[in-house]
mmCIF file of C-alpha atoms in Angstrom:
data_model
loop_
_atom_site.group_PDB
_atom_site.id
_atom_site.type_symbol
_atom_site.label_atom_id
_atom_site.label_comp_id
_atom_site.label_asym_id
_atom_site.label_seq_id
_atom_site.Cartn_x
_atom_site.Cartn_y
_atom_site.Cartn_z
ATOM 1 C CA UNK A 148 -6.403 -20.244 8.632
ATOM 2 C CA UNK A 149 -4.625 -18.543 6.095
ATOM 3 C CA UNK A 150 -1.734 -16.114 5.594
ATOM 4 C CA UNK A 151 -2.132 -12.872 4.037
ATOM 5 C CA UNK A 152 1.046 -10.530 3.255
ATOM 6 C CA UNK A 153 1.343 -7.345 4.786
ATOM 7 C CA UNK A 154 3.794 -5.017 3.192
ATOM 8 C CA UNK A 155 5.029 -1.447 4.665
ATOM 9 C CA UNK A 156 6.129 1.257 2.225
ATOM 10 C CA UNK A 157 7.298 4.198 4.401
ATOM 11 C CA UNK A 158 5.910 7.209 2.720
ATOM 12 C CA UNK A 159 5.392 5.427 -0.888
ATOM 13 C CA UNK A 160 2.177 3.333 0.015
ATOM 14 C CA UNK A 161 0.067 5.253 -2.388
ATOM 15 C CA UNK A 162 2.573 5.127 -5.067
ATOM 16 C CA UNK A 163 2.760 1.336 -4.592
ATOM 17 C CA UNK A 164 -1.018 1.072 -4.657
ATOM 18 C CA UNK A 165 -1.358 2.840 -8.114
ATOM 19 C CA UNK A 166 1.467 0.950 -9.464
ATOM 20 C CA UNK A 167 -0.144 -2.423 -8.593
ATOM 21 C CA UNK A 168 -3.429 -1.278 -9.821
ATOM 22 C CA UNK A 169 -1.953 -0.039 -13.081
ATOM 23 C CA UNK A 170 0.619 -2.610 -13.828
ATOM 24 C CA UNK A 171 -0.893 -5.784 -12.294
ATOM 25 C CA UNK A 172 -4.672 -5.205 -12.650
ATOM 26 C CA UNK A 173 -4.888 -5.131 -8.747
ATOM 27 C CA UNK A 174 -8.326 -4.341 -7.367
ATOM 28 C CA UNK A 175 -8.179 -1.797 -4.507
ATOM 29 C CA UNK A 176 -10.579 -3.084 -1.751
ATOM 30 C CA UNK A 177 -10.130 -0.670 1.149
ATOM 31 C CA UNK A 178 -8.108 2.262 1.723
ATOM 32 C CA UNK A 179 -7.789 4.314 5.034
ATOM 33 C CA UNK A 180 -5.465 7.446 5.625
ATOM 34 C CA UNK A 181 -4.390 8.286 9.227
ATOM 35 C CA UNK A 182 -6.625 11.324 8.805
ATOM 36 C CA UNK A 183 -9.665 9.089 8.481
ATOM 37 C CA UNK A 184 -9.111 7.032 11.434
ATOM 38 C CA UNK A 185 -11.965 6.986 13.935
ATOM 39 C CA UNK A 186 -9.440 7.174 16.671
ATOM 40 C CA UNK A 187 -6.222 9.249 16.611
ATOM 41 C CA UNK A 188 -3.004 7.456 16.447
ATOM 42 C CA UNK A 189 -1.117 7.283 19.679
ATOM 43 C CA UNK A 190 1.249 10.382 20.314
ATOM 44 C CA UNK A 191 4.419 10.245 18.202
ATOM 45 C CA UNK A 192 3.175 7.373 16.049
ATOM 46 C CA UNK A 193 2.657 9.818 12.875
ATOM 47 C CA UNK A 194 5.063 12.313 12.050
ATOM 48 C CA UNK A 195 3.628 15.980 11.427
ATOM 49 C CA UNK A 196 2.613 16.181 7.988
ATOM 50 C CA UNK A 197 1.797 12.530 7.519
ATOM 51 C CA UNK A 198 -1.760 12.785 8.423
ATOM 52 C CA UNK A 199 -2.747 11.998 4.822
ATOM 53 C CA UNK A 200 -0.491 8.863 4.525
ATOM 54 C CA UNK A 201 -2.148 5.345 4.247
ATOM 55 C CA UNK A 202 -2.773 3.695 7.482
ATOM 56 C CA UNK A 203 -4.244 0.484 5.987
ATOM 57 C CA UNK A 204 -5.122 -0.651 2.418
ATOM 58 C CA UNK A 205 -5.832 -3.718 0.834
ATOM 59 C CA UNK A 206 -5.680 -5.139 -2.698
ATOM 60 C CA UNK A 207 -6.775 -8.276 -4.543
ATOM 61 C CA UNK A 208 -4.175 -9.518 -7.057
ATOM 62 C CA UNK A 209 -5.407 -12.544 -8.853
ATOM 63 C CA UNK A 210 -7.878 -13.419 -6.075
ATOM 64 C CA UNK A 211 -5.038 -13.042 -3.521
ATOM 65 C CA UNK A 212 -5.239 -10.520 -0.650
ATOM 66 C CA UNK A 213 -2.210 -8.052 -0.309
ATOM 67 C CA UNK A 214 -2.417 -5.618 2.370
ATOM 68 C CA UNK A 215 -0.311 -2.332 2.543
ATOM 69 C CA UNK A 216 0.597 0.663 4.665
ATOM 70 C CA UNK A 217 2.974 3.584 5.030
ATOM 71 C CA UNK A 218 3.907 2.160 8.373
ATOM 72 C CA UNK A 219 4.244 4.198 11.435
ATOM 73 C CA UNK A 220 5.439 7.338 9.328
ATOM 74 C CA UNK A 221 7.831 8.144 12.079
ATOM 75 C CA UNK A 222 10.799 8.671 9.650
ATOM 76 C CA UNK A 223 11.507 5.073 8.751
ATOM 77 C CA UNK A 224 14.036 4.904 5.618
ATOM 78 C CA UNK A 225 11.708 5.023 2.603
ATOM 79 C CA UNK A 226 14.650 3.291 0.782
ATOM 80 C CA UNK A 227 14.803 0.347 3.052
ATOM 81 C CA UNK A 228 14.878 -2.908 1.031
ATOM 82 C CA UNK A 229 12.483 -5.732 1.790
ATOM 83 C CA UNK A 230 14.378 -8.877 2.448
ATOM 84 C CA UNK A 231 13.732 -12.465 3.264
ATOM 85 C CA UNK A 232 10.683 -13.346 0.908
ATOM 86 C CA UNK A 233 9.263 -12.908 -2.336
ATOM 87 C CA UNK A 234 5.595 -12.751 -3.516
ATOM 88 C CA UNK A 235 4.660 -15.651 -6.165
ATOM 89 C CA UNK A 236 2.433 -14.778 -8.908
ATOM 90 C CA UNK A 237 1.152 -17.634 -10.799
ATOM 91 C CA UNK A 238 0.149 -16.545 -14.394
ATOM 92 C CA UNK A 239 -2.547 -17.893 -16.583
ATOM 93 C CA UNK A 240 -0.331 -18.040 -19.636
ATOM 94 C CA UNK A 241 2.996 -16.901 -21.089
ATOM 95 C CA UNK A 242 1.690 -13.578 -22.459
ATOM 96 C CA UNK A 243 0.376 -12.557 -19.021
ATOM 97 C CA UNK A 244 3.660 -13.620 -17.538
ATOM 98 C CA UNK A 245 5.804 -11.709 -19.816
ATOM 99 C CA UNK A 246 3.605 -8.521 -19.502
ATOM 100 C CA UNK A 247 3.540 -8.636 -15.606
ATOM 101 C CA UNK A 248 7.387 -9.485 -15.473
ATOM 102 C CA UNK A 249 8.136 -6.544 -17.781
ATOM 103 C CA UNK A 250 5.954 -4.174 -15.875
ATOM 104 C CA UNK A 251 7.505 -5.208 -12.369
ATOM 105 C CA UNK A 252 11.055 -4.980 -13.866
ATOM 106 C CA UNK A 253 10.380 -1.534 -15.493
ATOM 107 C CA UNK A 254 10.478 1.871 -13.804
ATOM 108 C CA UNK A 255 13.383 0.954 -11.671
ATOM 109 C CA UNK A 256 12.768 -2.758 -11.057
ATOM 110 C CA UNK A 257 15.672 -5.162 -11.178
ATOM 111 C CA UNK A 258 15.705 -8.684 -12.770
ATOM 112 C CA UNK A 259 17.312 -11.163 -10.514
ATOM 113 C CA UNK A 260 16.328 -14.219 -12.851
ATOM 114 C CA UNK A 261 15.413 -13.617 -16.426
ATOM 115 C CA UNK A 262 11.970 -14.974 -17.464
ATOM 116 C CA UNK A 263 12.729 -18.351 -19.160
ATOM 117 C CA UNK A 264 11.755 -22.037 -19.311
ATOM 118 C CA UNK A 265 12.664 -24.297 -16.347
ATOM 119 C CA UNK A 266 12.316 -27.925 -15.341
ATOM 120 C CA UNK A 267 9.277 -27.034 -13.214
ATOM 121 C CA UNK A 268 7.540 -24.409 -15.320
ATOM 122 C CA UNK A 269 7.291 -23.417 -18.922
ATOM 123 C CA UNK A 270 8.186 -20.073 -18.017
ATOM 124 C CA UNK A 271 9.503 -18.366 -14.608
ATOM 125 C CA UNK A 272 11.591 -15.501 -13.400
ATOM 126 C CA UNK A 273 12.317 -13.391 -10.506
ATOM 127 C CA UNK A 274 12.367 -9.695 -10.185
ATOM 128 C CA UNK A 275 12.447 -6.834 -7.723
ATOM 129 C CA UNK A 276 10.041 -4.169 -8.422
ATOM 130 C CA UNK A 277 10.920 -0.294 -7.927
ATOM 131 C CA UNK A 278 9.748 -0.480 -4.191
ATOM 132 C CA UNK A 279 12.274 -3.385 -3.517
ATOM 133 C CA UNK A 280 9.521 -5.939 -3.267
ATOM 134 C CA UNK A 281 10.713 -9.545 -4.712
ATOM 135 C CA UNK A 282 8.364 -11.290 -7.134
ATOM 136 C CA UNK A 283 8.508 -14.607 -8.687
ATOM 137 C CA UNK A 284 6.560 -14.845 -11.812
ATOM 138 C CA UNK A 285 5.526 -18.119 -13.448
ATOM 139 C CA UNK A 286 3.214 -20.100 -15.526
ATOM 140 C CA UNK A 287 2.260 -23.485 -13.987
ATOM 141 C CA UNK A 288 3.314 -26.608 -16.149
ATOM 142 C CA UNK A 289 0.248 -28.362 -17.665
ATOM 143 C CA UNK A 290 -0.359 -31.521 -15.930
ATOM 144 C CA UNK A 291 0.535 -34.616 -17.707
ATOM 145 C CA UNK A 292 -2.188 -36.801 -19.068
#
């Protein structure tokens, strides 16, 4: 059994996909718009004009699967914040951690804990990206010999 996060970006999913591909090097595995569905959505599930929004998409980020959607497109608040979780991103080295952290913090992101050394990692920080998704970015400590 495994757990894969599934995030909903009301009306902003394609923007989020493009951002994560550009800034995190994510690989788009699959993307389906509501208009591409082999079966029509239930009546009232997709607001008129939302047919080209993302019904389902999946990205690989560093080998981890992240699934995304615009959600039900019924008029949910696109500014609603993600709460109660963060995605943890373990980077290969400090340069990668700084690049990723800066990308997530830029363009409207918000730093909640600056990137710096901790007792558990040579570099660790927390940031919410411009979509409100929380990220914990770090570099794993070298095992002691």
